PDB file of C-alpha atoms in Angstrom:
ATOM      1  CA  MET A   1       0.000   0.000   0.000  1.00  0.00           C
ATOM      2  CA  THR A   2       1.410   3.377  -1.011  1.00  0.00           C
ATOM      3  CA  LYS A   3       1.414   6.071   1.694  1.00  0.00           C
ATOM      4  CA  VAL A   4      -1.175   8.727   0.909  1.00  0.00           C
ATOM      5  CA  ASP A   5       0.177  12.296   0.853  1.00  0.00           C
ATOM      6  CA  TYR A   6      -2.263  14.726   2.524  1.00  0.00           C
ATOM      7  CA  ALA A   7      -0.682  17.691   0.711  1.00  0.00           C
ATOM      8  CA  GLY A   8      -1.388  16.074  -2.642  1.00  0.00           C
ATOM      9  CA  LEU A   9      -5.121  15.817  -1.991  1.00  0.00           C
ATOM     10  CA  LYS A  10      -7.930  18.346  -2.369  1.00  0.00           C
ATOM     11  CA  ILE A  11     -11.648  18.513  -1.732  1.00  0.00           C
ATOM     12  CA  GLY A  12     -13.470  16.943  -4.659  1.00  0.00           C
ATOM     13  CA  ASP A  13     -10.803  14.293  -5.325  1.00  0.00           C
ATOM     14  CA  GLU A  14     -12.162  10.773  -5.681  1.00  0.00           C
ATOM     15  CA  PRO A  15      -9.338   8.534  -4.482  1.00  0.00           C
ATOM     16  CA  ILE A  16     -11.490   5.471  -3.803  1.00  0.00           C
ATOM     17  CA  HIS A  17     -12.782   3.190  -6.542  1.00  0.00           C
ATOM     18  CA  LEU A  18     -13.362  -0.513  -5.983  1.00  0.00           C
ATOM     19  CA  GLU A  19     -15.261  -2.838  -8.297  1.00  0.00           C
ATOM     20  CA  MET A  20     -16.262  -6.206  -6.910  1.00  0.00           C
ATOM     21  CA  GLU A  21     -17.174  -9.360  -8.797  1.00  0.00           C
ATOM     22  CA  PRO A  22     -20.928  -9.806  -9.383  1.00  0.00           C
ATOM     23  CA  ILE A  23     -22.772 -11.119  -6.344  1.00  0.00           C
ATOM     24  CA  SER A  24     -23.160 -14.903  -6.598  1.00  0.00           C
ATOM     25  CA  ARG A  25     -24.943 -17.480  -4.495  1.00  0.00           C
ATOM     26  CA  LYS A  26     -21.507 -18.806  -3.564  1.00  0.00           C
ATOM     27  CA  THR A  27     -20.533 -15.347  -2.259  1.00  0.00           C
ATOM     28  CA  LEU A  28     -23.709 -15.252  -0.152  1.00  0.00           C
ATOM     29  CA  ALA A  29     -23.099 -18.765   1.242  1.00  0.00           C
ATOM     30  CA  LEU A  30     -19.489 -17.956   2.089  1.00  0.00           C
ATOM     31  CA  TYR A  31     -20.476 -14.647   3.694  1.00  0.00           C
ATOM     32  CA  ALA A  32     -23.215 -16.371   5.736  1.00  0.00           C
ATOM     33  CA  GLY A  33     -20.665 -18.866   7.046  1.00  0.00           C
ATOM     34  CA  ALA A  34     -18.064 -16.236   7.822  1.00  0.00           C
ATOM     35  CA  SER A  35     -20.445 -13.751   9.438  1.00  0.00           C
ATOM     36  CA  GLY A  36     -22.765 -16.184  11.181  1.00  0.00           C
ATOM     37  CA  ASP A  37     -25.753 -14.487   9.497  1.00  0.00           C
ATOM     38  CA  HIS A  38     -27.696 -17.459   8.175  1.00  0.00           C
ATOM     39  CA  ASN A  39     -30.935 -15.555   7.545  1.00  0.00           C
ATOM     40  CA  PRO A  40     -32.661 -17.733   4.917  1.00  0.00           C
ATOM     41  CA  MET A  41     -33.576 -14.649   2.830  1.00  0.00           C
ATOM     42  CA  HIS A  42     -29.925 -14.632   1.760  1.00  0.00           C
ATOM     43  CA  ILE A  43     -29.283 -18.329   1.115  1.00  0.00           C
ATOM     44  CA  ASP A  44     -32.563 -20.263   0.644  1.00  0.00           C
ATOM     45  CA  ILE A  45     -34.323 -19.480  -2.642  1.00  0.00           C
ATOM     46  CA  ASP A  46     -37.478 -21.407  -1.615  1.00  0.00           C
ATOM     47  CA  TYR A  47     -37.750 -19.356   1.555  1.00  0.00           C
ATOM     48  CA  ALA A  48     -37.150 -16.096  -0.358  1.00  0.00           C
ATOM     49  CA  ARG A  49     -39.880 -16.977  -2.880  1.00  0.00           C
ATOM     50  CA  GLN A  50     -42.347 -17.818  -0.104  1.00  0.00           C
ATOM     51  CA  ALA A  51     -41.600 -14.361   1.312  1.00  0.00           C
ATOM     52  CA  GLY A  52     -42.471 -12.748  -2.032  1.00  0.00           C
ATOM     53  CA  GLU A  53     -38.981 -12.276  -3.449  1.00  0.00           C
ATOM     54  CA  LYS A  54     -37.881 -13.609  -6.831  1.00  0.00           C
ATOM     55  CA  ASP A  55     -34.567 -14.828  -5.443  1.00  0.00           C
ATOM     56  CA  VAL A  56     -32.231 -14.540  -2.477  1.00  0.00           C
ATOM     57  CA  PHE A  57     -30.404 -11.245  -2.053  1.00  0.00           C
ATOM     58  CA  ALA A  58     -27.191 -10.015  -0.496  1.00  0.00           C
ATOM     59  CA  HIS A  59     -26.688  -9.302   3.182  1.00  0.00           C
ATOM     60  CA  GLY A  60     -26.618  -5.552   3.787  1.00  0.00           C
ATOM     61  CA  MET A  61     -23.544  -6.070   5.921  1.00  0.00           C
ATOM     62  CA  LEU A  62     -21.753  -7.595   2.912  1.00  0.00           C
ATOM     63  CA  ILE A  63     -22.195  -4.355   0.991  1.00  0.00           C
ATOM     64  CA  MET A  64     -21.032  -2.412   4.054  1.00  0.00           C
ATOM     65  CA  ALA A  65     -17.959  -4.669   4.175  1.00  0.00           C
ATOM     66  CA  TYR A  66     -17.215  -3.830   0.527  1.00  0.00           C
ATOM     67  CA  LEU A  67     -17.395  -0.110   1.393  1.00  0.00           C
ATOM     68  CA  ALA A  68     -15.020  -0.627   4.316  1.00  0.00           C
ATOM     69  CA  LYS A  69     -12.646  -2.590   2.063  1.00  0.00           C
ATOM     70  CA  SER A  70     -12.645   0.265  -0.431  1.00  0.00           C
ATOM     71  CA  VAL A  71     -11.410   2.613   2.318  1.00  0.00           C
ATOM     72  CA  THR A  72      -8.814   0.238   3.772  1.00  0.00           C
ATOM     73  CA  ASP A  73      -7.499  -0.528   0.287  1.00  0.00           C
ATOM     74  CA  TRP A  74      -6.651   3.210   0.124  1.00  0.00           C
ATOM     75  CA  VAL A  75      -5.314   3.747   3.663  1.00  0.00           C
ATOM     76  CA  PRO A  76      -4.323   1.330   6.442  1.00  0.00           C
ATOM     77  CA  GLN A  77      -7.094   0.279   8.814  1.00  0.00           C
ATOM     78  CA  SER A  78      -5.213   2.053  11.636  1.00  0.00           C
ATOM     79  CA  ALA A  79      -5.886   5.391   9.857  1.00  0.00           C
ATOM     80  CA  LEU A  80      -9.661   4.967  10.104  1.00  0.00           C
ATOM     81  CA  ARG A  81     -11.211   7.329  12.681  1.00  0.00           C
ATOM     82  CA  SER A  82     -14.892   6.861  11.900  1.00  0.00           C
ATOM     83  CA  PHE A  83     -17.016   4.894   9.472  1.00  0.00           C
ATOM     84  CA  SER A  84     -20.772   4.838   8.996  1.00  0.00           C
ATOM     85  CA  THR A  85     -23.142   3.512   6.358  1.00  0.00           C
ATOM     86  CA  ARG A  86     -26.814   3.250   5.602  1.00  0.00           C
ATOM     87  CA  PHE A  87     -28.429   0.820   3.226  1.00  0.00           C
ATOM     88  CA  THR A  88     -30.455   2.267   0.376  1.00  0.00           C
ATOM     89  CA  ALA A  89     -31.615  -0.723  -1.677  1.00  0.00           C
ATOM     90  CA  ILE A  90     -31.519  -4.509  -1.893  1.00  0.00           C
ATOM     91  CA  THR A  91     -28.584  -5.994  -3.801  1.00  0.00           C
ATOM     92  CA  ARG A  92     -29.614  -8.866  -6.075  1.00  0.00           C
ATOM     93  CA  VAL A  93     -27.648 -11.906  -7.203  1.00  0.00           C
ATOM     94  CA  GLY A  94     -25.684 -10.976 -10.332  1.00  0.00           C
ATOM     95  CA  GLU A  95     -25.301  -7.298  -9.514  1.00  0.00           C
ATOM     96  CA  LYS A  96     -21.788  -5.892  -9.520  1.00  0.00           C
ATOM     97  CA  ILE A  97     -21.033  -3.520  -6.649  1.00  0.00           C
ATOM     98  CA  ILE A  98     -18.897  -0.465  -7.326  1.00  0.00           C
ATOM     99  CA  CYS A  99     -17.643   1.506  -4.319  1.00  0.00           C
ATOM    100  CA  LYS A 100     -16.458   5.093  -4.594  1.00  0.00           C
ATOM    101  CA  GLY A 101     -15.213   7.707  -2.167  1.00  0.00           C
ATOM    102  CA  LYS A 102     -15.033  11.464  -2.628  1.00  0.00           C
ATOM    103  CA  ILE A 103     -13.154  13.882  -0.366  1.00  0.00           C
ATOM    104  CA  VAL A 104     -15.617  16.406   1.073  1.00  0.00           C
ATOM    105  CA  ASP A 105     -13.561  17.922   3.898  1.00  0.00           C
ATOM    106  CA  MET A 106      -9.932  18.243   4.988  1.00  0.00           C
ATOM    107  CA  GLN A 107      -8.879  19.582   8.361  1.00  0.00           C
ATOM    108  CA  GLU A 108      -6.550  19.169  11.311  1.00  0.00           C
ATOM    109  CA  GLU A 109      -8.067  17.736  14.452  1.00  0.00           C
ATOM    110  CA  GLY A 110      -6.344  16.457  17.564  1.00  0.00           C
ATOM    111  CA  GLY A 111      -2.949  17.063  15.949  1.00  0.00           C
ATOM    112  CA  GLU A 112      -3.874  14.886  12.950  1.00  0.00           C
ATOM    113  CA  LYS A 113      -4.508  15.779   9.339  1.00  0.00           C
ATOM    114  CA  ARG A 114      -7.872  14.240   8.574  1.00  0.00           C
ATOM    115  CA  VAL A 115      -9.904  13.690   5.433  1.00  0.00           C
ATOM    116  CA  ARG A 116     -13.663  13.123   5.395  1.00  0.00           C
ATOM    117  CA  LEU A 117     -15.031  11.064   2.516  1.00  0.00           C
ATOM    118  CA  ASP A 118     -18.538  10.546   1.210  1.00  0.00           C
ATOM    119  CA  LEU A 119     -18.851   6.885   0.262  1.00  0.00           C
ATOM    120  CA  SER A 120     -21.215   5.214  -2.156  1.00  0.00           C
ATOM    121  CA  ALA A 121     -21.890   1.660  -3.253  1.00  0.00           C
ATOM    122  CA  THR A 122     -23.864   1.304  -6.463  1.00  0.00           C
ATOM    123  CA  ASN A 123     -24.580  -1.436  -8.933  1.00  0.00           C
ATOM    124  CA  GLU A 124     -23.278  -1.288 -12.492  1.00  0.00           C
ATOM    125  CA  SER A 125     -26.352   0.755 -13.517  1.00  0.00           C
ATOM    126  CA  GLY A 126     -25.619   3.414 -10.894  1.00  0.00           C
ATOM    127  CA  GLU A 127     -28.447   2.406  -8.535  1.00  0.00           C
ATOM    128  CA  SER A 128     -27.467   3.229  -4.962  1.00  0.00           C
ATOM    129  CA  LYS A 129     -27.137   0.236  -2.648  1.00  0.00           C
ATOM    130  CA  ALA A 130     -25.436   1.906   0.325  1.00  0.00           C
ATOM    131  CA  ALA A 131     -24.065   5.298   1.259  1.00  0.00           C
ATOM    132  CA  GLY A 132     -21.791   6.366   4.034  1.00  0.00           C
ATOM    133  CA  GLU A 133     -19.006   8.444   5.376  1.00  0.00           C
ATOM    134  CA  ALA A 134     -15.484   7.807   6.615  1.00  0.00           C
ATOM    135  CA  VAL A 135     -12.897   9.964   8.360  1.00  0.00           C
ATOM    136  CA  VAL A 136      -9.264   8.948   8.006  1.00  0.00           C
ATOM    137  CA  ALA A 137      -6.065  10.395   9.459  1.00  0.00           C
ATOM    138  CA  LEU A 138      -3.167  10.856   7.062  1.00  0.00           C
TER     139      LEU A 138
END
């Protein structure tokens, strides 16, 4: 990981861009096992159909994890000062999640140079799946 230079950044820069592989049933099964979230809406198509859905869909926390990965791919995890997300839409099997981060504020706080980012996770059509914010120290 290359060290990020605070002086080389400015408000409006978009230093974060992460494209994940399309969501697959295998991804959902592996995530369920790793997270302990075995809600059948995410892994049992019969259950999802009985609940009125066409198919299973991704765990919201999986999309949040992708957003967090997009930040920690840019800076070390130890630089993260805050991170928050909110889910905006269901992510379906086959959708490709694209995470982006835009610098919206830069300031010194507590003796640290900090950058605040607006984060977004969308599918390949630009439909919002999650939005959030992160503050990192550089």
